[in-house]
Amino acid sequence: TTPIEIRSDGEGQSEYVEGYALKFEKWSERLGWFKEIISRNALESTDLSNVIALFNHREDFPLARNTVSGESGRFELVIAAIGFKLCFFNYET
């Protein structure tokens, strides 16, 4: 399992979660009976225009979306040298 941290830039600032959804050229942890490695060009043709962050892959539990404007529910995505980095801000319900 991967540890998850909720962070804040300071008192009165929005809480956010950031990390890597995947890392390039690095073996994954064992996923049942297999492991995987993801190529650096794996996301080249991927449509990232409407991405939703879900809790535990549950469609009934959205956390953020990259089409949301404003602070609450905003989802930032970056394809970095290490991998696919994400940052989303506390979704107020």
PDB file of C-alpha atoms in Angstrom:
ATOM      1  CA  THR A   1       0.000   0.000   0.000  1.00  0.00           C
ATOM      2  CA  THR A   2       1.045   3.578  -0.597  1.00  0.00           C
ATOM      3  CA  PRO A   3       0.836   6.056   2.264  1.00  0.00           C
ATOM      4  CA  ILE A   4      -1.405   9.056   1.672  1.00  0.00           C
ATOM      5  CA  GLU A   5      -0.917  12.455   3.258  1.00  0.00           C
ATOM      6  CA  ILE A   6      -3.267  15.409   3.319  1.00  0.00           C
ATOM      7  CA  ARG A   7      -1.264  18.616   3.378  1.00  0.00           C
ATOM      8  CA  SER A   8      -1.820  22.316   3.850  1.00  0.00           C
ATOM      9  CA  ASP A   9       0.449  25.228   2.979  1.00  0.00           C
ATOM     10  CA  GLY A  10      -0.333  26.839   6.314  1.00  0.00           C
ATOM     11  CA  GLU A  11      -3.066  27.885   8.679  1.00  0.00           C
ATOM     12  CA  GLY A  12      -6.188  28.921   6.819  1.00  0.00           C
ATOM     13  CA  GLN A  13      -4.908  27.417   3.563  1.00  0.00           C
ATOM     14  CA  SER A  14      -6.686  24.706   1.583  1.00  0.00           C
ATOM     15  CA  GLU A  15      -5.819  21.092   2.242  1.00  0.00           C
ATOM     16  CA  TYR A  16      -4.553  19.087  -0.711  1.00  0.00           C
ATOM     17  CA  VAL A  17      -3.372  15.622  -1.686  1.00  0.00           C
ATOM     18  CA  GLU A  18      -0.460  15.152  -4.062  1.00  0.00           C
ATOM     19  CA  GLY A  19       1.572  12.268  -5.336  1.00  0.00           C
ATOM     20  CA  TYR A  20       2.198  10.073  -8.348  1.00  0.00           C
ATOM     21  CA  ALA A  21      -0.564   7.992  -9.907  1.00  0.00           C
ATOM     22  CA  LEU A  22       2.165   6.036 -11.665  1.00  0.00           C
ATOM     23  CA  LYS A  23       5.933   6.127 -12.007  1.00  0.00           C
ATOM     24  CA  PHE A  24       7.787   5.451 -15.243  1.00  0.00           C
ATOM     25  CA  GLU A  25      10.373   2.701 -15.755  1.00  0.00           C
ATOM     26  CA  LYS A  26       9.952   1.307 -12.225  1.00  0.00           C
ATOM     27  CA  TRP A  27       8.507  -2.055 -11.253  1.00  0.00           C
ATOM     28  CA  SER A  28       5.205  -1.882  -9.412  1.00  0.00           C
ATOM     29  CA  GLU A  29       4.481  -3.676  -6.191  1.00  0.00           C
ATOM     30  CA  ARG A  30       3.008  -7.135  -6.687  1.00  0.00           C
ATOM     31  CA  LEU A  31      -0.530  -6.745  -8.051  1.00  0.00           C
ATOM     32  CA  GLY A  32      -1.998 -10.121  -7.216  1.00  0.00           C
ATOM     33  CA  TRP A  33      -0.033 -12.582  -9.328  1.00  0.00           C
ATOM     34  CA  PHE A  34       1.850 -10.060 -11.500  1.00  0.00           C
ATOM     35  CA  LYS A  35       3.993  -6.913 -11.490  1.00  0.00           C
ATOM     36  CA  GLU A  36       4.171  -4.217 -14.162  1.00  0.00           C
ATOM     37  CA  ILE A  37       6.517  -1.574 -15.481  1.00  0.00           C
ATOM     38  CA  ILE A  38       5.210   1.519 -17.293  1.00  0.00           C
ATOM     39  CA  SER A  39       7.027   3.002 -20.286  1.00  0.00           C
ATOM     40  CA  ARG A  40       7.884   6.737 -20.391  1.00  0.00           C
ATOM     41  CA  ASN A  41       5.728   7.149 -23.498  1.00  0.00           C
ATOM     42  CA  ALA A  42       2.707   5.287 -22.094  1.00  0.00           C
ATOM     43  CA  LEU A  43       0.627   8.476 -21.761  1.00  0.00           C
ATOM     44  CA  GLU A  44       1.558  10.113 -25.098  1.00  0.00           C
ATOM     45  CA  SER A  45      -1.823   9.424 -26.756  1.00  0.00           C
ATOM     46  CA  THR A  46      -3.921   9.584 -23.595  1.00  0.00           C
ATOM     47  CA  ASP A  47      -6.835  12.031 -23.472  1.00  0.00           C
ATOM     48  CA  LEU A  48      -6.466  13.859 -20.146  1.00  0.00           C
ATOM     49  CA  SER A  49      -9.115  16.498 -20.865  1.00  0.00           C
ATOM     50  CA  ASN A  50     -11.671  15.147 -18.364  1.00  0.00           C
ATOM     51  CA  VAL A  51     -10.042  13.183 -15.525  1.00  0.00           C
ATOM     52  CA  ILE A  52     -11.819  12.331 -12.268  1.00  0.00           C
ATOM     53  CA  ALA A  53     -10.054  11.348  -9.024  1.00  0.00           C
ATOM     54  CA  LEU A  54     -12.042   8.579  -7.341  1.00  0.00           C
ATOM     55  CA  PHE A  55     -11.746   7.136  -3.860  1.00  0.00           C
ATOM     56  CA  ASN A  56     -10.861   3.438  -4.166  1.00  0.00           C
ATOM     57  CA  HIS A  57     -11.885   3.462  -7.879  1.00  0.00           C
ATOM     58  CA  ARG A  58     -15.517   4.003  -6.793  1.00  0.00           C
ATOM     59  CA  GLU A  59     -17.497   6.085  -9.272  1.00  0.00           C
ATOM     60  CA  ASP A  60     -19.958   6.998  -6.516  1.00  0.00           C
ATOM     61  CA  PHE A  61     -17.140   8.631  -4.502  1.00  0.00           C
ATOM     62  CA  PRO A  62     -15.506  11.380  -6.615  1.00  0.00           C
ATOM     63  CA  LEU A  63     -12.785  13.454  -4.960  1.00  0.00           C
ATOM     64  CA  ALA A  64     -11.834  15.928  -7.691  1.00  0.00           C
ATOM     65  CA  ARG A  65     -12.017  16.609 -11.423  1.00  0.00           C
ATOM     66  CA  ASN A  66      -9.611  18.459 -13.700  1.00  0.00           C
ATOM     67  CA  THR A  67     -12.449  20.397 -15.378  1.00  0.00           C
ATOM     68  CA  VAL A  68     -13.462  22.081 -12.078  1.00  0.00           C
ATOM     69  CA  SER A  69     -12.521  25.729 -11.619  1.00  0.00           C
ATOM     70  CA  GLY A  70     -11.972  27.288  -8.231  1.00  0.00           C
ATOM     71  CA  GLU A  71     -10.181  25.806  -5.255  1.00  0.00           C
ATOM     72  CA  SER A  72     -12.566  23.094  -4.029  1.00  0.00           C
ATOM     73  CA  GLY A  73     -12.411  19.944  -6.128  1.00  0.00           C
ATOM     74  CA  ARG A  74      -9.663  21.221  -8.424  1.00  0.00           C
ATOM     75  CA  PHE A  75      -7.412  18.516  -9.865  1.00  0.00           C
ATOM     76  CA  GLU A  76      -4.000  19.283 -11.369  1.00  0.00           C
ATOM     77  CA  LEU A  77      -2.209  16.738 -13.563  1.00  0.00           C
ATOM     78  CA  VAL A  78       1.416  16.838 -14.722  1.00  0.00           C
ATOM     79  CA  ILE A  79       3.355  14.334 -16.788  1.00  0.00           C
ATOM     80  CA  ALA A  80       6.754  14.729 -15.106  1.00  0.00           C
ATOM     81  CA  ALA A  81      10.095  12.992 -15.648  1.00  0.00           C
ATOM     82  CA  ILE A  82       9.386  10.611 -12.747  1.00  0.00           C
ATOM     83  CA  GLY A  83       5.798   9.811 -13.702  1.00  0.00           C
ATOM     84  CA  PHE A  84       2.207  11.020 -13.713  1.00  0.00           C
ATOM     85  CA  LYS A  85       1.904  13.535 -10.874  1.00  0.00           C
ATOM     86  CA  LEU A  86      -1.402  14.676  -9.456  1.00  0.00           C
ATOM     87  CA  CYS A  87      -2.541  17.217  -6.924  1.00  0.00           C
ATOM     88  CA  PHE A  88      -6.101  17.799  -5.854  1.00  0.00           C
ATOM     89  CA  PHE A  89      -7.585  20.176  -3.372  1.00  0.00           C
ATOM     90  CA  ASN A  90     -10.046  19.319  -0.632  1.00  0.00           C
ATOM     91  CA  TYR A  91     -13.477  18.677  -2.061  1.00  0.00           C
ATOM     92  CA  GLU A  92     -15.982  20.332   0.250  1.00  0.00           C
ATOM     93  CA  THR A  93     -19.319  18.530   0.423  1.00  0.00           C
TER      94      THR A  93
END
